Amino acid sequence: MAGLTAASLGQEYNRTGTIRGTQRQGDRLLGIVELPPGIDPLARAADEQDISIQDIMVAPRSYTVEVELTGTHSWQSSCSCDESGELLCAHGAALLYRWLAQPAGFEPRIQPSAPQEKPAPRPAPTAPRPSAAREAPKAESLPNPPANNAVRYSPDLVNILVQIALGELRGIAREYNLTTNGLSRQQLAEQIVKAMKQPDVVRKVATTLEKPQRQLLAALSLAGGLVHDDDLRGLFERFSLGQPAQLQRALLALQGKALLFRVNSFNADLLARNNGPSDLLDIGWFVPAEIRTALRVFVPVTSFDPEQPDDHKGSPRVQALPPLRILADLLLVARALDGMPIELEDAWSAAPASEPEQPVLHPNTAGSGHNTALLSQPKELASPALLEALQKKVSFAPSFLRFAIQVLLLAGIVQRPERDAPFLRILPDAAHLLLGSNQTEVLSDLFQLWLQSPSAAELFALQEDGIRLLCRMTPLNVPVLRAGELAEENAEARRTLVDLLAQAPIGQWMQFTAFSRFVYRLNPLLLQRRQRLLPAPHWWLEAETGKVLKPLHLGDWQRAELLYVARLIMGPLHWWGLCDVALSSRGRLLAFRMTAVARWLLHNIPLDLEIPDEEATLDTPEVLEDGQVLLPCSARYWPIIQLFEQCAEATGVTRSQLRYHFTPQALSQALSQGYQMTRLLVVLRQLVARSEQDSAAQLLARLERWLAGFGRARIYTGVTIVEAIDTSVMRELTATTSLDEYVIRSLHPTIVVVKPDATERLSDELKRRGQSPLIYNEDLYGSE
């Protein structure tokens, strides 16, 4: 009877009272029930104690209520009226009536640290490899999503699903063959998310989609899983997936199977709390990471045969680099930079500030309009004078030198000049770092550092193709472009392209023209993605003076973004070893294929490498006239390079080889550090045997003479020294005493080292012969 009274009063409180602050956290409902004057908050107690209603009329009061549903017909409640347990008070009943009448009015309460909620662990934003990528798939298939930028967030799908109407939620559960009878909304959401984490179940659900729906889902997955509402319509049109009405039908079908979610007013705040992308919080769509991992969507490929000659252009030139070759090239560039002076007029003459630099602006008198400025190369990039001086030492293209300098500076292997030291410096152990035994870890770290670093290098490299960068100015000639903005946009475009290439098959040649057309359909705003949020772009690209390139037009896209993609594939991605390229006779990119290094760096699948033989010898040694030795910069010769690093001075680079010079100081330092010279002499004798150079034989003879001239010392502790006045006395002692039994080593004809227990016996023998030896005890007389 009491429970019935509480339910009746709760219904009355819900109708006449005020219920505010309603929140929901899983199966828990929270709220504040306010009662106006004339409604008795203690009606239940008055009924049980036969107290008159008029005797307990009170002023307005509020009660904080919390009800947790533990089953279909059970609950736990707590209220500030001091009634708690399985039986609801009137205020808890009012909260339940409000939930049944207006469930949408309950704001979700998200507390990741609360023990009641156990959200799925969110991966770090820079985590490049999801757990599914650690599996060992077949050589021609790799899991999706890849690393880096594809999984930037992991929303709490349970809290998103519970906001869907119960009927729709049951429909989603039936798509996954889940039982819906007797399950609450929270339990249904948890069961659906559990099923979504099973790849086989997700693939089975995806097979029930129509072809345009599957194509749209694949395009969204390849686009990163996040897309704006406007971009979604453009994506649907560029891939010719149907009419606008069919788009709505496809979206409803994908939503009905929990394969696609819409960012609305609720889950926009949820994504923000889960470190989701802030630029998609207005209106947009996202494909959960669980779906993209299960479906394994691949980039469509147009095959290419690099051995098939073209009738007019000849056979393509295939360029492939050995794995980890970039580390040896970086060491060559670093050694060439070591000690290079920087001129005062160079931008690097003083160390730059830590904050991002603003590109140099030049007023644009003739161009797309007034109040515009032309952007030139920022100071963070290497100057043409530095590149020209560097090319005299190493035979690399300027584009690679810029890239190598950027990576070496990011890693701290090369140090910028300072005011008191106007020259470049490198780490003393740079060779061991780049060519040592942990090459794979070093390459992975350097690649991730380059991939995540904000830099505008690839964007400003378009100037070599005649592309100009301009930005808008205020009437006061203040640039609208903020510091570091171009670097951030370029880094985002770089990560987007790498994420897309991670979906490509390994070892299969792909025609670049077809791939670039696919990139345009998927993401035409590759370089200016953030510009779509602005009514007018505040920076843009021009190929001709006064003509702004609009990336949404295919012709304009091919004049700028296409060159950007080609340069990135032929340049950094090829240098890292991620892809091989096939070029035309004019150097144009025709095709490319992903290598085993891409499988390792992008999917964390181990890379099989040949371990260099420690007995490796140099095939073509070269000793200069001044005695300096040139060694090939390769991990194959690392054991020999390591010897020279320990025993000689590194003096730079000559003809793209490491140069070393042997000096007495270097040998003395190596000996003092305990290095043995036996292995070094063996290597040098092999060099002399393989070459007919007189300089090599002279170098070997000089080193042997130096090593023979170095003094050696032997330290004895805990022993006794016996010294005689001359050799005749020593011979007499040897003949008349037991001295020979205790001798350890003879240091001089008159000095021998004997065992410590011989002192007393020798002293007794000499005393019996009437001789009194002089005994010096350091413990008695001190060590002075």
mmCIF file of N, CA and C in Angstrom, residues 410-488:
data_model
loop_
_atom_site.group_PDB
_atom_site.id
_atom_site.type_symbol
_atom_site.label_atom_id
_atom_site.label_comp_id
_atom_site.label_asym_id
_atom_site.label_seq_id
_atom_site.Cartn_x
_atom_site.Cartn_y
_atom_site.Cartn_z
ATOM 1 N N LEU A 410 64.963 18.203 -36.992
ATOM 2 C CA LEU A 410 63.875 17.740 -36.132
ATOM 3 C C LEU A 410 64.393 16.749 -35.088
ATOM 4 N N ALA A 411 65.285 15.858 -35.516
ATOM 5 C CA ALA A 411 65.806 14.839 -34.595
ATOM 6 C C ALA A 411 66.898 15.370 -33.684
ATOM 7 N N GLY A 412 67.406 16.575 -33.925
ATOM 8 C CA GLY A 412 68.475 17.116 -33.102
ATOM 9 C C GLY A 412 69.844 16.567 -33.435
ATOM 10 N N ILE A 413 69.955 15.828 -34.542
ATOM 11 C CA ILE A 413 71.268 15.308 -34.938
ATOM 12 C C ILE A 413 72.157 16.447 -35.428
ATOM 13 N N VAL A 414 71.579 17.426 -36.096
ATOM 14 C CA VAL A 414 72.277 18.636 -36.525
ATOM 15 C C VAL A 414 71.798 19.792 -35.672
ATOM 16 N N GLN A 415 72.715 20.571 -35.145
ATOM 17 C CA GLN A 415 72.403 21.712 -34.295
ATOM 18 C C GLN A 415 72.594 22.998 -35.098
ATOM 19 N N ARG A 416 71.636 23.903 -34.975
ATOM 20 C CA ARG A 416 71.725 25.188 -35.657
ATOM 21 C C ARG A 416 72.878 26.021 -35.089
ATOM 22 N N PRO A 417 73.376 26.967 -35.868
ATOM 23 C CA PRO A 417 74.473 27.807 -35.361
ATOM 24 C C PRO A 417 74.006 28.730 -34.252
ATOM 25 N N GLU A 418 74.931 29.094 -33.393
ATOM 26 C CA GLU A 418 74.675 30.033 -32.307
ATOM 27 C C GLU A 418 75.519 31.280 -32.523
ATOM 28 N N ARG A 419 75.230 32.296 -31.741
ATOM 29 C CA ARG A 419 75.918 33.578 -31.944
ATOM 30 C C ARG A 419 77.419 33.464 -31.699
ATOM 31 N N ASP A 420 77.811 32.679 -30.696
ATOM 32 C CA ASP A 420 79.232 32.532 -30.419
ATOM 33 C C ASP A 420 79.875 31.418 -31.229
ATOM 34 N N ALA A 421 79.083 30.631 -31.952
ATOM 35 C CA ALA A 421 79.609 29.557 -32.801
ATOM 36 C C ALA A 421 78.819 29.542 -34.106
ATOM 37 N N PRO A 422 79.161 30.387 -35.058
ATOM 38 C CA PRO A 422 78.368 30.521 -36.299
ATOM 39 C C PRO A 422 78.638 29.403 -37.301
ATOM 40 N N PHE A 423 78.480 28.180 -36.870
ATOM 41 C CA PHE A 423 78.638 27.056 -37.785
ATOM 42 C C PHE A 423 77.741 25.920 -37.295
ATOM 43 N N LEU A 424 77.457 24.990 -38.193
ATOM 44 C CA LEU A 424 76.594 23.859 -37.873
ATOM 45 C C LEU A 424 77.392 22.787 -37.139
ATOM 46 N N ARG A 425 76.721 22.077 -36.260
ATOM 47 C CA ARG A 425 77.347 21.020 -35.483
ATOM 48 C C ARG A 425 76.458 19.779 -35.511
ATOM 49 N N ILE A 426 77.061 18.608 -35.344
ATOM 50 C CA ILE A 426 76.294 17.361 -35.286
ATOM 51 C C ILE A 426 76.642 16.631 -34.003
ATOM 52 N N LEU A 427 75.813 15.669 -33.657
ATOM 53 C CA LEU A 427 76.062 14.868 -32.455
ATOM 54 C C LEU A 427 77.314 14.005 -32.638
ATOM 55 N N PRO A 428 78.103 13.822 -31.592
ATOM 56 C CA PRO A 428 79.314 12.987 -31.730
ATOM 57 C C PRO A 428 79.006 11.537 -32.104
ATOM 58 N N ASP A 429 77.867 11.019 -31.648
ATOM 59 C CA ASP A 429 77.533 9.625 -31.934
ATOM 60 C C ASP A 429 76.516 9.499 -33.062
ATOM 61 N N ALA A 430 76.553 10.427 -34.027
ATOM 62 C CA ALA A 430 75.589 10.389 -35.136
ATOM 63 C C ALA A 430 75.732 9.113 -35.955
ATOM 64 N N ALA A 431 76.970 8.659 -36.198
ATOM 65 C CA ALA A 431 77.176 7.444 -36.991
ATOM 66 C C ALA A 431 76.613 6.223 -36.277
ATOM 67 N N HIS A 432 76.853 6.113 -34.986
ATOM 68 C CA HIS A 432 76.318 4.974 -34.231
ATOM 69 C C HIS A 432 74.804 5.020 -34.186
ATOM 70 N N LEU A 433 74.226 6.202 -34.139
ATOM 71 C CA LEU A 433 72.774 6.330 -34.086
ATOM 72 C C LEU A 433 72.126 5.900 -35.398
ATOM 73 N N LEU A 434 72.711 6.293 -36.527
ATOM 74 C CA LEU A 434 72.084 6.056 -37.826
ATOM 75 C C LEU A 434 72.483 4.738 -38.462
ATOM 76 N N LEU A 435 73.646 4.207 -38.130
ATOM 77 C CA LEU A 435 74.103 2.961 -38.755
ATOM 78 C C LEU A 435 74.290 1.829 -37.762
ATOM 79 N N GLY A 436 73.971 2.051 -36.497
ATOM 80 C CA GLY A 436 74.195 1.039 -35.474
ATOM 81 C C GLY A 436 73.214 -0.109 -35.543
ATOM 82 N N SER A 437 73.152 -0.853 -34.469
ATOM 83 C CA SER A 437 72.354 -2.085 -34.438
ATOM 84 C C SER A 437 70.858 -1.832 -34.322
ATOM 85 N N ASN A 438 70.445 -0.646 -33.874
ATOM 86 C CA ASN A 438 69.015 -0.364 -33.700
ATOM 87 C C ASN A 438 68.492 0.512 -34.834
ATOM 88 N N GLN A 439 68.832 0.178 -36.052
ATOM 89 C CA GLN A 439 68.428 0.989 -37.199
ATOM 90 C C GLN A 439 66.916 1.029 -37.384
ATOM 91 N N THR A 440 66.256 -0.093 -37.191
ATOM 92 C CA THR A 440 64.809 -0.127 -37.422
ATOM 93 C C THR A 440 64.072 0.799 -36.464
ATOM 94 N N GLU A 441 64.464 0.789 -35.198
ATOM 95 C CA GLU A 441 63.818 1.680 -34.243
ATOM 96 C C GLU A 441 64.093 3.142 -34.577
ATOM 97 N N VAL A 442 65.305 3.443 -34.999
ATOM 98 C CA VAL A 442 65.653 4.819 -35.347
ATOM 99 C C VAL A 442 64.850 5.284 -36.551
ATOM 100 N N LEU A 443 64.737 4.434 -37.581
ATOM 101 C CA LEU A 443 63.983 4.822 -38.772
ATOM 102 C C LEU A 443 62.521 5.040 -38.439
ATOM 103 N N SER A 444 61.943 4.181 -37.628
ATOM 104 C CA SER A 444 60.536 4.346 -37.247
ATOM 105 C C SER A 444 60.325 5.645 -36.484
ATOM 106 N N ASP A 445 61.225 5.956 -35.560
ATOM 107 C CA ASP A 445 61.096 7.196 -34.790
ATOM 108 C C ASP A 445 61.251 8.425 -35.688
ATOM 109 N N LEU A 446 62.215 8.390 -36.590
ATOM 110 C CA LEU A 446 62.419 9.528 -37.488
ATOM 111 C C LEU A 446 61.218 9.721 -38.410
ATOM 112 N N PHE A 447 60.643 8.621 -38.907
ATOM 113 C CA PHE A 447 59.482 8.724 -39.793
ATOM 114 C C PHE A 447 58.291 9.329 -39.064
ATOM 115 N N GLN A 448 58.014 8.858 -37.864
ATOM 116 C CA GLN A 448 56.883 9.412 -37.115
ATOM 117 C C GLN A 448 57.124 10.867 -36.757
ATOM 118 N N LEU A 449 58.352 11.213 -36.451
ATOM 119 C CA LEU A 449 58.685 12.598 -36.140
ATOM 120 C C LEU A 449 58.435 13.490 -37.345
ATOM 121 N N TRP A 450 58.864 13.051 -38.519
ATOM 122 C CA TRP A 450 58.632 13.822 -39.741
ATOM 123 C C TRP A 450 57.149 13.898 -40.080
ATOM 124 N N LEU A 451 56.437 12.795 -39.918
ATOM 125 C CA LEU A 451 55.029 12.749 -40.306
ATOM 126 C C LEU A 451 54.177 13.670 -39.447
ATOM 127 N N GLN A 452 54.485 13.780 -38.169
ATOM 128 C CA GLN A 452 53.661 14.576 -37.259
ATOM 129 C C GLN A 452 54.140 16.010 -37.128
ATOM 130 N N SER A 453 55.301 16.333 -37.635
ATOM 131 C CA SER A 453 55.848 17.671 -37.425
ATOM 132 C C SER A 453 55.159 18.689 -38.316
ATOM 133 N N PRO A 454 54.804 19.853 -37.776
ATOM 134 C CA PRO A 454 54.238 20.924 -38.619
ATOM 135 C C PRO A 454 55.332 21.613 -39.416
ATOM 136 N N SER A 455 55.225 21.545 -40.717
ATOM 137 C CA SER A 455 56.210 22.154 -41.602
ATOM 138 C C SER A 455 55.538 22.462 -42.927
ATOM 139 N N ALA A 456 55.942 23.547 -43.537
ATOM 140 C CA ALA A 456 55.389 23.954 -44.832
ATOM 141 C C ALA A 456 56.350 23.635 -45.961
ATOM 142 N N ALA A 457 57.283 22.725 -45.761
ATOM 143 C CA ALA A 457 58.320 22.459 -46.764
ATOM 144 C C ALA A 457 57.713 21.971 -48.065
ATOM 145 N N GLU A 458 56.841 20.950 -48.021
ATOM 146 C CA GLU A 458 56.260 20.415 -49.252
ATOM 147 C C GLU A 458 55.367 21.441 -49.947
ATOM 148 N N LEU A 459 54.740 22.307 -49.174
ATOM 149 C CA LEU A 459 53.866 23.317 -49.775
ATOM 150 C C LEU A 459 54.670 24.366 -50.535
ATOM 151 N N PHE A 460 55.766 24.831 -49.963
ATOM 152 C CA PHE A 460 56.577 25.838 -50.631
ATOM 153 C C PHE A 460 57.425 25.233 -51.751
ATOM 154 N N ALA A 461 57.569 23.895 -51.764
ATOM 155 C CA ALA A 461 58.285 23.272 -52.880
ATOM 156 C C ALA A 461 57.533 23.416 -54.188
ATOM 157 N N LEU A 462 56.241 23.716 -54.136
ATOM 158 C CA LEU A 462 55.464 23.938 -55.360
ATOM 159 C C LEU A 462 55.926 25.171 -56.118
ATOM 160 N N GLN A 463 56.672 26.049 -55.471
ATOM 161 C CA GLN A 463 57.173 27.224 -56.166
ATOM 162 C C GLN A 463 58.112 26.846 -57.303
ATOM 163 N N GLU A 464 58.762 25.692 -57.194
ATOM 164 C CA GLU A 464 59.634 25.243 -58.278
ATOM 165 C C GLU A 464 58.850 24.920 -59.542
ATOM 166 N N ASP A 465 57.542 24.659 -59.414
ATOM 167 C CA ASP A 465 56.677 24.399 -60.564
ATOM 168 C C ASP A 465 55.897 25.633 -60.984
ATOM 169 N N GLY A 466 56.293 26.787 -60.482
ATOM 170 C CA GLY A 466 55.621 28.023 -60.861
ATOM 171 C C GLY A 466 54.358 28.333 -60.092
ATOM 172 N N ILE A 467 54.103 27.632 -58.998
ATOM 173 C CA ILE A 467 52.913 27.882 -58.181
ATOM 174 C C ILE A 467 53.258 28.925 -57.132
ATOM 175 N N ARG A 468 52.448 29.960 -57.052
ATOM 176 C CA ARG A 468 52.665 31.033 -56.081
ATOM 177 C C ARG A 468 51.662 30.912 -54.946
ATOM 178 N N LEU A 469 52.112 31.244 -53.733
ATOM 179 C CA LEU A 469 51.261 31.257 -52.551
ATOM 180 C C LEU A 469 50.988 32.695 -52.158
ATOM 181 N N LEU A 470 49.718 33.033 -52.015
ATOM 182 C CA LEU A 470 49.314 34.380 -51.644
ATOM 183 C C LEU A 470 48.377 34.313 -50.456
ATOM 184 N N CYS A 471 48.333 35.408 -49.709
ATOM 185 C CA CYS A 471 47.423 35.498 -48.575
ATOM 186 C C CYS A 471 46.760 36.863 -48.564
ATOM 187 N N ARG A 472 45.647 36.946 -47.867
ATOM 188 C CA ARG A 472 44.875 38.181 -47.790
ATOM 189 C C ARG A 472 45.439 39.074 -46.688
ATOM 190 N N MET A 473 45.350 40.380 -46.922
ATOM 191 C CA MET A 473 45.815 41.376 -45.959
ATOM 192 C C MET A 473 44.641 42.252 -45.538
ATOM 193 N N THR A 474 44.719 42.768 -44.326
ATOM 194 C CA THR A 474 43.730 43.729 -43.861
ATOM 195 C C THR A 474 44.012 45.094 -44.492
ATOM 196 N N PRO A 475 43.084 46.046 -44.406
ATOM 197 C CA PRO A 475 43.365 47.391 -44.941
ATOM 198 C C PRO A 475 44.606 48.035 -44.342
ATOM 199 N N LEU A 476 45.047 47.558 -43.163
ATOM 200 C CA LEU A 476 46.258 48.089 -42.538
ATOM 201 C C LEU A 476 47.481 47.252 -42.887
ATOM 202 N N ASN A 477 47.361 46.415 -43.928
ATOM 203 C CA ASN A 477 48.459 45.567 -44.388
ATOM 204 C C ASN A 477 48.953 44.590 -43.316
ATOM 205 N N VAL A 478 48.019 44.081 -42.556
ATOM 206 C CA VAL A 478 48.313 43.041 -41.576
ATOM 207 C C VAL A 478 47.833 41.718 -42.153
ATOM 208 N N PRO A 479 48.680 40.703 -42.218
ATOM 209 C CA PRO A 479 48.255 39.443 -42.839
ATOM 210 C C PRO A 479 47.180 38.747 -42.020
ATOM 211 N N VAL A 480 46.171 38.251 -42.706
ATOM 212 C CA VAL A 480 45.134 37.465 -42.043
ATOM 213 C C VAL A 480 45.672 36.093 -41.648
ATOM 214 N N LEU A 481 46.674 35.644 -42.360
ATOM 215 C CA LEU A 481 47.284 34.345 -42.093
ATOM 216 C C LEU A 481 48.039 34.391 -40.768
ATOM 217 N N ARG A 482 47.691 33.503 -39.860
ATOM 218 C CA ARG A 482 48.371 33.481 -38.566
ATOM 219 C C ARG A 482 49.641 32.653 -38.653
ATOM 220 N N ALA A 483 50.541 32.873 -37.717
ATOM 221 C CA ALA A 483 51.830 32.173 -37.709
ATOM 222 C C ALA A 483 51.622 30.668 -37.532
ATOM 223 N N GLY A 484 52.286 29.898 -38.361
ATOM 224 C CA GLY A 484 52.214 28.443 -38.260
ATOM 225 C C GLY A 484 51.019 27.813 -38.923
ATOM 226 N N GLU A 485 50.129 28.613 -39.515
ATOM 227 C CA GLU A 485 48.918 28.035 -40.092
ATOM 228 C C GLU A 485 49.233 27.192 -41.327
ATOM 229 N N LEU A 486 50.105 27.686 -42.204
ATOM 230 C CA LEU A 486 50.470 26.926 -43.389
ATOM 231 C C LEU A 486 51.159 25.615 -43.015
ATOM 232 N N ALA A 487 51.997 25.648 -41.996
ATOM 233 C CA ALA A 487 52.684 24.433 -41.556
ATOM 234 C C ALA A 487 51.687 23.400 -41.042
ATOM 235 N N GLU A 488 50.673 23.837 -40.310
ATOM 236 C CA GLU A 488 49.679 22.911 -39.788
ATOM 237 C C GLU A 488 48.851 22.303 -40.916
#
